[in-house]
Tab-separated table of C-alpha atoms in Angstrom:
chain	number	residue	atom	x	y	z
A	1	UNK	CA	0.000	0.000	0.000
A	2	UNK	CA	1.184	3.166	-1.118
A	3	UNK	CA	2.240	6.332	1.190
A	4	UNK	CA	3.580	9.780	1.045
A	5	UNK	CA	6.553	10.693	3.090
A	6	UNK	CA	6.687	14.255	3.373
A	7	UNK	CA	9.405	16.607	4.756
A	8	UNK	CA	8.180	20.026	6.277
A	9	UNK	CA	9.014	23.486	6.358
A	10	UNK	CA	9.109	24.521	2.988
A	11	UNK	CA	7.604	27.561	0.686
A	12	UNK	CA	5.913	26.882	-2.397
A	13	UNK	CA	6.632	28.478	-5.614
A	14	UNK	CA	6.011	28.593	-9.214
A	15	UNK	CA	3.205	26.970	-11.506
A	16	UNK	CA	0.819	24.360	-11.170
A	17	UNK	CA	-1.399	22.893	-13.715
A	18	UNK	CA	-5.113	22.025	-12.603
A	19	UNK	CA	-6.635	18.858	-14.105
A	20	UNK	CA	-10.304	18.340	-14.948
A	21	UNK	CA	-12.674	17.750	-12.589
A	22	UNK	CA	-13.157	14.248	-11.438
A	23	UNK	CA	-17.089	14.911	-10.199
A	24	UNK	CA	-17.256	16.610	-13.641
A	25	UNK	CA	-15.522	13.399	-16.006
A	26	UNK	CA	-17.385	10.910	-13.916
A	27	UNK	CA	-21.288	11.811	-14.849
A	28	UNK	CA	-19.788	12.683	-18.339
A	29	UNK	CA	-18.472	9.544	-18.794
A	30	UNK	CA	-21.841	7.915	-18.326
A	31	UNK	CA	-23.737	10.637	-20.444
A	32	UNK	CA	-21.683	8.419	-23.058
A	33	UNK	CA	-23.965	6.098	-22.406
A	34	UNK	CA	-26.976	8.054	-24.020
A	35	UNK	CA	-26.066	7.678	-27.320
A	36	UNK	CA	-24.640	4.950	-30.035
A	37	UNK	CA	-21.860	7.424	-31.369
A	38	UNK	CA	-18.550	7.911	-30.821
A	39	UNK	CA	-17.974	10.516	-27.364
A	40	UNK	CA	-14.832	12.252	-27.021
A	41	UNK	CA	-13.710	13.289	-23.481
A	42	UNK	CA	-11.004	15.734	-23.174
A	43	UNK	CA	-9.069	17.027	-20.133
A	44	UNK	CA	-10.156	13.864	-18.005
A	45	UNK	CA	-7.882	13.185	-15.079
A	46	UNK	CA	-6.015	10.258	-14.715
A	47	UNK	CA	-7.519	9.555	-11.474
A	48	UNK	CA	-8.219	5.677	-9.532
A	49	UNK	CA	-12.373	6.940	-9.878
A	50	UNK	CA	-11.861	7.424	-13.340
A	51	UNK	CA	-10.308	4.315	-14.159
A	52	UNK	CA	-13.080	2.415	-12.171
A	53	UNK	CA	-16.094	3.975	-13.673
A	54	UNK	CA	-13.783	3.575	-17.320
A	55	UNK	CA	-13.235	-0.269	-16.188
A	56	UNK	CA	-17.366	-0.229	-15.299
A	57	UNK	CA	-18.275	1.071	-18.741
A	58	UNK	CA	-16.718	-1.481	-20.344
A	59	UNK	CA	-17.816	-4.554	-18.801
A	60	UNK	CA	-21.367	-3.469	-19.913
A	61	UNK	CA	-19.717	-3.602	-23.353
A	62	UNK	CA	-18.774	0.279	-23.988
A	63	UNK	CA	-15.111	0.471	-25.832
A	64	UNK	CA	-12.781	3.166	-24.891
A	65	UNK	CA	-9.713	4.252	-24.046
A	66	UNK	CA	-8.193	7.207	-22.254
A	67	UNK	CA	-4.690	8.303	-23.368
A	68	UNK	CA	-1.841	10.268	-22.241
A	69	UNK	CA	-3.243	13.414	-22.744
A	70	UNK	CA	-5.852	13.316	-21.112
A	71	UNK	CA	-8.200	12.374	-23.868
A	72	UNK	CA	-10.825	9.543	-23.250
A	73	UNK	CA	-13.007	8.515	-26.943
A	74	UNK	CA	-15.832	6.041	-25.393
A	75	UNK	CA	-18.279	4.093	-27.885
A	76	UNK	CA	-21.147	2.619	-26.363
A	77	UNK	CA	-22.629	1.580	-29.673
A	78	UNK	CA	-22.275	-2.660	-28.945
A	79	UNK	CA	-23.688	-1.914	-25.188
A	80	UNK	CA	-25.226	-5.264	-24.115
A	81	UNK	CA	-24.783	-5.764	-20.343
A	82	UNK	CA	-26.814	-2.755	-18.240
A	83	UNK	CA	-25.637	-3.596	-15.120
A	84	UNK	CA	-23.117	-1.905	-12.456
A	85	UNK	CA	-22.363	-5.243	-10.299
A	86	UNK	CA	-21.070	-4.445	-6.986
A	87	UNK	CA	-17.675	-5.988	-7.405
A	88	UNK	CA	-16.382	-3.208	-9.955
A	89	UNK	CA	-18.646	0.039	-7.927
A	90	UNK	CA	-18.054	-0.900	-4.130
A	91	UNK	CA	-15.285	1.808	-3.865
A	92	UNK	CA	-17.222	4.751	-5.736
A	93	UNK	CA	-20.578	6.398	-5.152
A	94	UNK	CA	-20.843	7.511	-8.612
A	95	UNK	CA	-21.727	4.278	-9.625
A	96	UNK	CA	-25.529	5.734	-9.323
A	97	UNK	CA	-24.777	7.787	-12.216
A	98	UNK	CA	-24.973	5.109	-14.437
A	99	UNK	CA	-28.861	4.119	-13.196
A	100	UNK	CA	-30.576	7.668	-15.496
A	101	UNK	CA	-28.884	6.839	-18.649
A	102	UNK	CA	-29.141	3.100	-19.003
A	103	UNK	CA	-32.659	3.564	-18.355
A	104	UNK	CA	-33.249	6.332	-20.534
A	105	UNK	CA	-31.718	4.150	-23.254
A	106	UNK	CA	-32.085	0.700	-22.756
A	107	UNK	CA	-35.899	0.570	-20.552
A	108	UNK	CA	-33.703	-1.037	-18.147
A	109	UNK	CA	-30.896	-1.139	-15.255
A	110	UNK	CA	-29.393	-3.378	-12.593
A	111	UNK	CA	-26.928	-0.997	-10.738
A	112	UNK	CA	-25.431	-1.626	-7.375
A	113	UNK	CA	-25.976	0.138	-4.224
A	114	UNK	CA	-22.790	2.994	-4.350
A	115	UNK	CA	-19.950	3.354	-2.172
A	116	UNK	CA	-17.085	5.336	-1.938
A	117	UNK	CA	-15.966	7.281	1.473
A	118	UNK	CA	-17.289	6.579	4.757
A	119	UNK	CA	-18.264	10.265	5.352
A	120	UNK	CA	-21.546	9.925	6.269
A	121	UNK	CA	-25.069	9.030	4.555
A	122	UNK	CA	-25.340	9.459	0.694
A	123	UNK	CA	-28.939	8.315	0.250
A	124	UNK	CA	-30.150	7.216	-3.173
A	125	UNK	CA	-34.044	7.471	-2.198
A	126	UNK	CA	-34.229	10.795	-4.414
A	127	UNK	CA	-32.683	9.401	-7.282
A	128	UNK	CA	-35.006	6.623	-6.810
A	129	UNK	CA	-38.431	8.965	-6.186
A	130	UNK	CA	-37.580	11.011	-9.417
A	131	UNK	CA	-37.027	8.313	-11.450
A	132	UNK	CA	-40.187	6.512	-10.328
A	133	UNK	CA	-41.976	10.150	-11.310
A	134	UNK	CA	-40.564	9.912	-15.257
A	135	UNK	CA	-42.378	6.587	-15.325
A	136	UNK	CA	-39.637	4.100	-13.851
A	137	UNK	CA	-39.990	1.053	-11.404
A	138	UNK	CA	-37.464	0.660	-9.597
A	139	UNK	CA	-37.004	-2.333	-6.684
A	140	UNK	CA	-34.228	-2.646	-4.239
A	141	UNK	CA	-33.028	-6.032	-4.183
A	142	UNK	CA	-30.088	-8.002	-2.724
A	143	UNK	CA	-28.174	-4.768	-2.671
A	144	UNK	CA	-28.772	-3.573	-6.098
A	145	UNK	CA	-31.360	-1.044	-7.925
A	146	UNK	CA	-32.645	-2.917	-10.509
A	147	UNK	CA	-35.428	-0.701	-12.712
A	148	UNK	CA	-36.997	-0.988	-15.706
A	149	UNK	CA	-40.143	0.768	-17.848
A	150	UNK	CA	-43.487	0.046	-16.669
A	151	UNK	CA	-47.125	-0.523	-18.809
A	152	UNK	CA	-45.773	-1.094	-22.107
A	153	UNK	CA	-43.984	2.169	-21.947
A	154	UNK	CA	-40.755	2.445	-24.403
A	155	UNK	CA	-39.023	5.796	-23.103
A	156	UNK	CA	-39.349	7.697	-19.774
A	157	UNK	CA	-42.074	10.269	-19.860
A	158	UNK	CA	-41.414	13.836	-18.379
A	159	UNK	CA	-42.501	15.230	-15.324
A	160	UNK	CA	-41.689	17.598	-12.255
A	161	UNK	CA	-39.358	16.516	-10.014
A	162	UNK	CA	-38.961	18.707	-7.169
A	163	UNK	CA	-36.095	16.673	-4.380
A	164	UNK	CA	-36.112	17.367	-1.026
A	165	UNK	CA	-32.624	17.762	-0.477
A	166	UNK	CA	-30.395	19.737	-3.044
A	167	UNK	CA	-28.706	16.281	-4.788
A	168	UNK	CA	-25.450	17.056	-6.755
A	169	UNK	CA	-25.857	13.225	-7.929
A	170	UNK	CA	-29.283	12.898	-8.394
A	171	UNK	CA	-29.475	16.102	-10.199
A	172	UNK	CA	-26.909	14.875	-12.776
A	173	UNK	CA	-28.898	11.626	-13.185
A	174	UNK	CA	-32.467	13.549	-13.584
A	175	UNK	CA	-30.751	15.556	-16.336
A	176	UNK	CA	-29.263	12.022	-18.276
A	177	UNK	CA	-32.666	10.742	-18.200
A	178	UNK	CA	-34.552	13.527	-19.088
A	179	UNK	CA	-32.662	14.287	-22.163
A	180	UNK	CA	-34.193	11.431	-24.046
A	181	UNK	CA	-37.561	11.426	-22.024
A	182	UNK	CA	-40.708	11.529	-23.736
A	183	UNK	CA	-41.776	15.417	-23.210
A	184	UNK	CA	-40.442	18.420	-20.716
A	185	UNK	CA	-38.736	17.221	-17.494
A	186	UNK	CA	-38.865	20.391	-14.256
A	187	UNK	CA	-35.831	19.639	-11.897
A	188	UNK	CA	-36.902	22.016	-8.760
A	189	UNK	CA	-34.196	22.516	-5.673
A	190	UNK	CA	-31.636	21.475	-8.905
A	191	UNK	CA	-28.367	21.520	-7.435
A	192	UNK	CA	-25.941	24.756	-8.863
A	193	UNK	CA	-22.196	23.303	-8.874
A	194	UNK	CA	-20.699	23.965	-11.190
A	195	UNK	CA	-20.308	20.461	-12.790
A	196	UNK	CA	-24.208	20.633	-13.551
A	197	UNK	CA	-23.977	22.945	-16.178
A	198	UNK	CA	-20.601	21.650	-17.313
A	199	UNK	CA	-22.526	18.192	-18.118
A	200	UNK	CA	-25.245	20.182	-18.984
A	201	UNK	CA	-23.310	21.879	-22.029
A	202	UNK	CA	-21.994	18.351	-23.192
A	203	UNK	CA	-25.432	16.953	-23.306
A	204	UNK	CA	-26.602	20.220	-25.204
A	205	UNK	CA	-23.873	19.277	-26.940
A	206	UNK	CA	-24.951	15.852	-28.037
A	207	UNK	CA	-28.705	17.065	-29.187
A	208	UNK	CA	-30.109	17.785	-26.075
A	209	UNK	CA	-32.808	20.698	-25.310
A	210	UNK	CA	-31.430	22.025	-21.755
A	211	UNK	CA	-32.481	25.838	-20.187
A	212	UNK	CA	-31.341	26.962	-16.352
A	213	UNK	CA	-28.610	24.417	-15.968
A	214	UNK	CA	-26.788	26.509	-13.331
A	215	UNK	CA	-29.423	28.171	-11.360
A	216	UNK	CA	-32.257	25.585	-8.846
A	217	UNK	CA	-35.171	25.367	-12.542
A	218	UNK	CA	-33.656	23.271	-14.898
A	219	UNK	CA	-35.957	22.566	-18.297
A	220	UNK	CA	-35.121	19.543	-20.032
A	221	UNK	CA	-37.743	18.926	-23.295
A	222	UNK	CA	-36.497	15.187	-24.131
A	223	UNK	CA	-35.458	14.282	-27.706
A	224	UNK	CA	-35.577	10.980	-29.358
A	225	UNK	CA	-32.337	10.836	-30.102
A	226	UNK	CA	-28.337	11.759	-29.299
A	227	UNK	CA	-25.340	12.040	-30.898
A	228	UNK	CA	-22.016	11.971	-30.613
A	229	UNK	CA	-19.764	15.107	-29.351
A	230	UNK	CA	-16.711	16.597	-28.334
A	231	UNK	CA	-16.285	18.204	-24.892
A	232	UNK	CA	-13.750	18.767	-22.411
A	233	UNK	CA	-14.033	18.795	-19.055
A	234	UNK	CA	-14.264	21.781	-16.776
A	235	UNK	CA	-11.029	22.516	-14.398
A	236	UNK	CA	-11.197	20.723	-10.947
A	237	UNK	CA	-12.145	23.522	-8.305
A	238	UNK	CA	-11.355	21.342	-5.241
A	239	UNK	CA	-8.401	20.654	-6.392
A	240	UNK	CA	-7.285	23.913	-7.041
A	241	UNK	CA	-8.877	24.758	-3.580
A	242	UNK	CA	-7.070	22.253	-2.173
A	243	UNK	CA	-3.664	23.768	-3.560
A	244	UNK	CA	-4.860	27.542	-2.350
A	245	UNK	CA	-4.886	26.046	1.328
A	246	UNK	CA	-1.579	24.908	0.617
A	247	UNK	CA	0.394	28.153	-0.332
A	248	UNK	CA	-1.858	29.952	2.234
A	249	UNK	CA	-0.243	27.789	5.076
A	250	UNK	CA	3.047	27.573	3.758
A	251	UNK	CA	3.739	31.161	2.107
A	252	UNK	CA	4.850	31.184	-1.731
A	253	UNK	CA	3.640	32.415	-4.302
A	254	UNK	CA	2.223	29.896	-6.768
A	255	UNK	CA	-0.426	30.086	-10.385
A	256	UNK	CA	-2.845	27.511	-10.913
A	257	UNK	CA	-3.464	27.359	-14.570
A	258	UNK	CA	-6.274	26.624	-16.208
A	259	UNK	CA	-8.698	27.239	-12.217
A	260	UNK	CA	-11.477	28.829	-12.406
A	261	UNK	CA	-11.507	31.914	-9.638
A	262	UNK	CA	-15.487	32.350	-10.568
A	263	UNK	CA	-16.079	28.836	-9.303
A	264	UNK	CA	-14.248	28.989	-5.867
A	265	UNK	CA	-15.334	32.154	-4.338
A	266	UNK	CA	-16.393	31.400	-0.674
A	267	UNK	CA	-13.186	29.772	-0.687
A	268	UNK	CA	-11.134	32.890	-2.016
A	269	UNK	CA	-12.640	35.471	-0.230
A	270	UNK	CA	-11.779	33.128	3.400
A	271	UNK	CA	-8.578	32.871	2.469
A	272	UNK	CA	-8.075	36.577	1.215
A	273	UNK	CA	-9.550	37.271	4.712
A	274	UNK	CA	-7.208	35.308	6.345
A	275	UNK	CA	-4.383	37.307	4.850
A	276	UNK	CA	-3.790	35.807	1.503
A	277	UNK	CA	-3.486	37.787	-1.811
A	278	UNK	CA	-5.221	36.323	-4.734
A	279	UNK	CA	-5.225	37.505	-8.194
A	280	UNK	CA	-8.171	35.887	-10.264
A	281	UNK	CA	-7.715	35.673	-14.144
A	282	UNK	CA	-8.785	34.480	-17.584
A	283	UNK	CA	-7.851	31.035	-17.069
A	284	UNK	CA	-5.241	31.101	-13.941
A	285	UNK	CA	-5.486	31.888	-10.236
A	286	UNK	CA	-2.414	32.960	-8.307
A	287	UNK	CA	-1.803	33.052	-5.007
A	288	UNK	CA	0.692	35.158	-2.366
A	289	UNK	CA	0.901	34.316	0.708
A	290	UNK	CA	3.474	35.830	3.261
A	291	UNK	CA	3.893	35.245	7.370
A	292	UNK	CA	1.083	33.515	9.459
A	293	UNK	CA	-2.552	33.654	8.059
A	294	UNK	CA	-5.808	34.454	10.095
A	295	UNK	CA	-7.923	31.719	11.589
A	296	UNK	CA	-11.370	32.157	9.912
A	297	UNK	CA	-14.890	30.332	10.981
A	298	UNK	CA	-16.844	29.134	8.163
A	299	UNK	CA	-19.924	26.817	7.635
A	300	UNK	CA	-19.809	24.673	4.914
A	301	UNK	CA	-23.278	24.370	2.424
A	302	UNK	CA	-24.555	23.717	-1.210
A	303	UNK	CA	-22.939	25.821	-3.936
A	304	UNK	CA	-22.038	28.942	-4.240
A	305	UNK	CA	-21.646	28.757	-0.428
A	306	UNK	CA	-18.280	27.083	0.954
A	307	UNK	CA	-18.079	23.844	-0.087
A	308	UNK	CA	-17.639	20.328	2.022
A	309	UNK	CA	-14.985	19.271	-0.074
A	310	UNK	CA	-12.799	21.931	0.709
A	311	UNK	CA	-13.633	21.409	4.917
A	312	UNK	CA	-10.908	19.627	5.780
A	313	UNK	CA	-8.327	21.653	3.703
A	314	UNK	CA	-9.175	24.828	5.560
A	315	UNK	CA	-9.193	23.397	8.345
A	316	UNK	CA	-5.726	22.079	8.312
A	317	UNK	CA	-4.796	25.880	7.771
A	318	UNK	CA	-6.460	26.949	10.604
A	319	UNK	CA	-4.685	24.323	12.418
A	320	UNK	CA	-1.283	26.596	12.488
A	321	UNK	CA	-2.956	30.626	11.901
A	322	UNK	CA	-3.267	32.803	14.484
A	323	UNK	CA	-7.061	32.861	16.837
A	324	UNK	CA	-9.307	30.723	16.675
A	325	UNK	CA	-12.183	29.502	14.313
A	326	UNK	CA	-15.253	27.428	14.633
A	327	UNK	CA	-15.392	24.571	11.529
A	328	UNK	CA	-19.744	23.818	11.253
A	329	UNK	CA	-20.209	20.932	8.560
A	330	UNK	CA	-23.623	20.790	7.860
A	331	UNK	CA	-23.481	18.419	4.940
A	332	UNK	CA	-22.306	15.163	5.985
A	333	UNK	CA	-22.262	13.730	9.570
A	334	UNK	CA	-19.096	11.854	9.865
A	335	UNK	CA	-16.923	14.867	8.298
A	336	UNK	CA	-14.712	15.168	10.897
A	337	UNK	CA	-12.128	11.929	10.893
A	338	UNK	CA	-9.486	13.971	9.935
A	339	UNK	CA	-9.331	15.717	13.118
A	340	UNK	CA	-7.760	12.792	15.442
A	341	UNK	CA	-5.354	12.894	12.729
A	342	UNK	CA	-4.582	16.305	13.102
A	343	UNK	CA	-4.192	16.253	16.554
A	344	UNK	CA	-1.500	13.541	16.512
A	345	UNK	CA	0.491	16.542	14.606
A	346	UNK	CA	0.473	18.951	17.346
A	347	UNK	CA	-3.500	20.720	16.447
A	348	UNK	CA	-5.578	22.271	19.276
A	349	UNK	CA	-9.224	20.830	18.098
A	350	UNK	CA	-12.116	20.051	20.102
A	351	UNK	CA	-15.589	19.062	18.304
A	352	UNK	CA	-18.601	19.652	19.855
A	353	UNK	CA	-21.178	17.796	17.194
A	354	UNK	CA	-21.264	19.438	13.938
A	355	UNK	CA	-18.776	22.051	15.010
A	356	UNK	CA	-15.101	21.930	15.262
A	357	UNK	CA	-13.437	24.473	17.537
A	358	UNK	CA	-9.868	24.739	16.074
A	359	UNK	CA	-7.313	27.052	18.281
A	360	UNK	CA	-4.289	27.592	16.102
A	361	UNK	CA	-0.884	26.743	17.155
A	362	UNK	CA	2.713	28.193	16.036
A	363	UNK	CA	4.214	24.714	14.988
A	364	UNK	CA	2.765	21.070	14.124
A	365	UNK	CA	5.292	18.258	14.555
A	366	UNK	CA	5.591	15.351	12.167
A	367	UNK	CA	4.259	12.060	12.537
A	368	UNK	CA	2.566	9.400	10.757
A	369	UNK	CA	-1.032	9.730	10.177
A	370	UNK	CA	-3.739	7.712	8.290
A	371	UNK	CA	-5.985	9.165	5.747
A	372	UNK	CA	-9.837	8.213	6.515
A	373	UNK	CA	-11.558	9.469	2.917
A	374	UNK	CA	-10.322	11.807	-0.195
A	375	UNK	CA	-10.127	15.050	1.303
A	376	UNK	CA	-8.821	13.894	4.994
A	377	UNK	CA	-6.236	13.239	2.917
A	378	UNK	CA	-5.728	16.521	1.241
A	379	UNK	CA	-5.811	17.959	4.419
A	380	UNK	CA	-3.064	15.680	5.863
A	381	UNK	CA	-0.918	16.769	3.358
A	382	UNK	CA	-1.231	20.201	4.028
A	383	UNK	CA	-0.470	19.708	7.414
A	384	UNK	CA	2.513	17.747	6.865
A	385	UNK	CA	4.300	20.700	4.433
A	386	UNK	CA	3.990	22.853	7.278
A	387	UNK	CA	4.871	20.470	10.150
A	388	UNK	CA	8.629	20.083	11.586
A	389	UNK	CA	10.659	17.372	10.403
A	390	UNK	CA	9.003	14.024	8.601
A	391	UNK	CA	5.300	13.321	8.086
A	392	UNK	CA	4.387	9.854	6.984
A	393	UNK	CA	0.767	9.717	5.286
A	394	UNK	CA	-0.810	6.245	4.923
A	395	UNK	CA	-3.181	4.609	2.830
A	396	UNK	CA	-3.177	7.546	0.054
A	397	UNK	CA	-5.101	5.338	-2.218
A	398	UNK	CA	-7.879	7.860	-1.088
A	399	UNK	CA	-6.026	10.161	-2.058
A	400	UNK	CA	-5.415	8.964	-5.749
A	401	UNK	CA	-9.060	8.723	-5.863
A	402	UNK	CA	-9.626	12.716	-6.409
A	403	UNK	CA	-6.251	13.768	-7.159
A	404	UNK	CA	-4.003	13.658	-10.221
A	405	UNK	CA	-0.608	13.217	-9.520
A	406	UNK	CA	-0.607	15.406	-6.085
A	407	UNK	CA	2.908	14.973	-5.060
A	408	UNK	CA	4.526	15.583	-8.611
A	409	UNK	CA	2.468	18.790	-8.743
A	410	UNK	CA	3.695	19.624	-5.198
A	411	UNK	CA	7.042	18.710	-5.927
A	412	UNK	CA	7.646	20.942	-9.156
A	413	UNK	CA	6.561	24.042	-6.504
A	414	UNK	CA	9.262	23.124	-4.025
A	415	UNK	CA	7.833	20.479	-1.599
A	416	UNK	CA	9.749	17.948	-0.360
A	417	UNK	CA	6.762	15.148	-1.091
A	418	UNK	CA	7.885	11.713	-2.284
A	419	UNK	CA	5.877	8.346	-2.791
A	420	UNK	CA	6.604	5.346	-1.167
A	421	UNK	CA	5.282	1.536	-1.196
């Protein structure tokens, strides 16, 4: 098993390049799926999510291939086998996104119950109630969603679907389905990242009628048909989020190319707060960041407010400014792992529920430390290029789950990050 030994105490500086957004690639890799033409994907990370949900697509009889630059041409012409089976999905929770479009296409679906990290409750009941509303039956059995059309029906029929919880997932899966349902489709309480109207465009892209992608009302009027199309995939915010927190707490002075400063605001204006200068261009965001930062409080929500995925990166931040800041995740309920973590490299954390009370210290110490899920692991390594002397991060395979390449991007700005087996 893989690990990152990491040796503290150093600036970064110079240029890093930000890949495409895995929770961008991985619906767009099933919105393949929609259509008998050739797809081509560019800009998709080489990521371990990728390569499952590539390996997934596949077995159901999709060919493809993803090469070194980043481009990914999928064919899903000779599709035959509908089915996500549990073996090839039990690491990713974005197996559900393959449940709207093998419907939409085939009448049918047998996709396993997702995984992924252990962060808390990801249920699929919404995907399941909106589905059920465009004419679907859908059955829970022996782990897996297996659905198919009901009286006679040949495509999904449009209707309102209005979720009672904002659904990142089960919006992207509403909009799949829709595109080739019979009539308009209303997604109300549609969820606003901006992956939606990233897959959005694509599907526009391949023939679809699509108005609102962006805002809660989405429109979807279904067509009969898709085509093929060429799209690439939107920059990764998180990760260049992830690499903000990272200059912030070590001072540099570091350009992400390619990040999108309109798509990480909550997250810029905390960390310009906290004493950080960020310039925000066409198609780069750089970051300064000299002497201790600020401790800031934040509360993490649905987009455009400050995202979950970027909790435990900030956090580790706060973990060495100056004050004190409260941490309130009110997305997932077992966000927090990180923090025993953190605390075995010299933070001052106390949680109280869904609040983390973080009282900055001058200095973390290395140690070794295990990551729990993806972004504990971001935030791990954050803390270890700030800590004295060595940090040892363990089971990074959650890591290579979100991240392309992390160290060599770390390393090019003057870490001293190396992978180890």
């Amino acid at each position: 098993m893989d690990k990152l030994i990491i040796r503290g105490g150093h600036s970064l500086n110079g240029e890093i390049e930000i890949s495409g957004a895995k929770n961008a690639a991985l619906p767009e890799l099933c919105a393949a799926l929609l259509t008998d033409q050739e797809v081509v994907l560019r800009n998709v990370p080489k990521l371990q999510d990728v390569s499952t949900m590539l390996k997934l697509i596949r077995n159901m009889g999709v060919t493809c291939a993803h090469e070194e630059d980043g481009t990914v041409r999928l064919n899903a012409g000779a599709l035959n086998k509908p089915e996500a089976p549990y073996e090839m999905v039990k690491t990713m929770r974005a197996s559900v996104l393959a449940l709207g479009p093998l419907l939409a296409r085939f009448g049918q679906a047998r996709v396993s119950l997702p995984g992924g990290c252990a962060i808390g409750s990801r249920p699929v009941d919404q995907h399941i109630k909106g589905l059920q509303a465009m004419g679907a039956q859908i059955n829970v059995e022996h782990g897996y969603m297996v659905a198919s059309l009901v009286n006679g029906r040949t495509r999904l029929k449009g209707a309102r679907i209005a979720t009672d919880m904002v659904t990142v997932t089960g919006t992207e899966n509403f909009l799949m389905a829709a595109a080739l349902a019979e009539g308009e489709t209303i997604l109300e309480n549609a969820a606003q990242e901006p992956e939606i109207p990233d897959l959005a465009e694509m599907l526009i892209r391949m023939g679809a009628k699509i108005e609102g992608h962006g805002t809660s009302r989405i429109h979807i009027q279904g067509v009969e048909k898709l085509h093929g199309c060429e799209h690439a995939v939107v920059a990764d915010r998180i990760e260049a989020g992830t690499f903000l927190c990272a200059v912030a707490a070590t001072g540099g002075d570091v350009v992400l190319k390619h990040a999108r400063g309109d798509h990480l605001d909550a997250v810029i204006e905390k960390l310009r707060d906290a004493g950080a200068t960020i310039e925000v261009g066409a198609g780069f965001v750089r970051v300064k960041a000299l002497g201790r930062m600020k401790a800031q409080s934040f509360r993490t929500t649905e987009y455009p407010g400050f995202p979950t995925d970027m909790q435990a990166q900030f956090m580790a931040l706060n973990c060495i400014a100056e004050g004190t800041s409260k941490v309130t995740e009110t997305i997932f309920e077992n966000r927090f792992m990180h923090v025993n973590e953190l605390v075995r490299l010299g933070a001052n954390i106390q949680i109280d529920g869904k609040v983390s009370v973080v009282q900055g210290v001058k200095q973390l110490s290395g140690a070794t430390v295990m990551a729990t899920d993806l972004r504990a692991s971001a935030s791990l390594v954050i803390a270890g290029l700030v800590a004295e002397g060595e940090t040892v991060v363990d089971r990074i395979y959650h890591l290579d789950r979100g991240y392309d390449r992390m160290e060599a991007k770390l390393r090019k700005v003057g870490a001293q990050i190396e992978r180890a087996k």
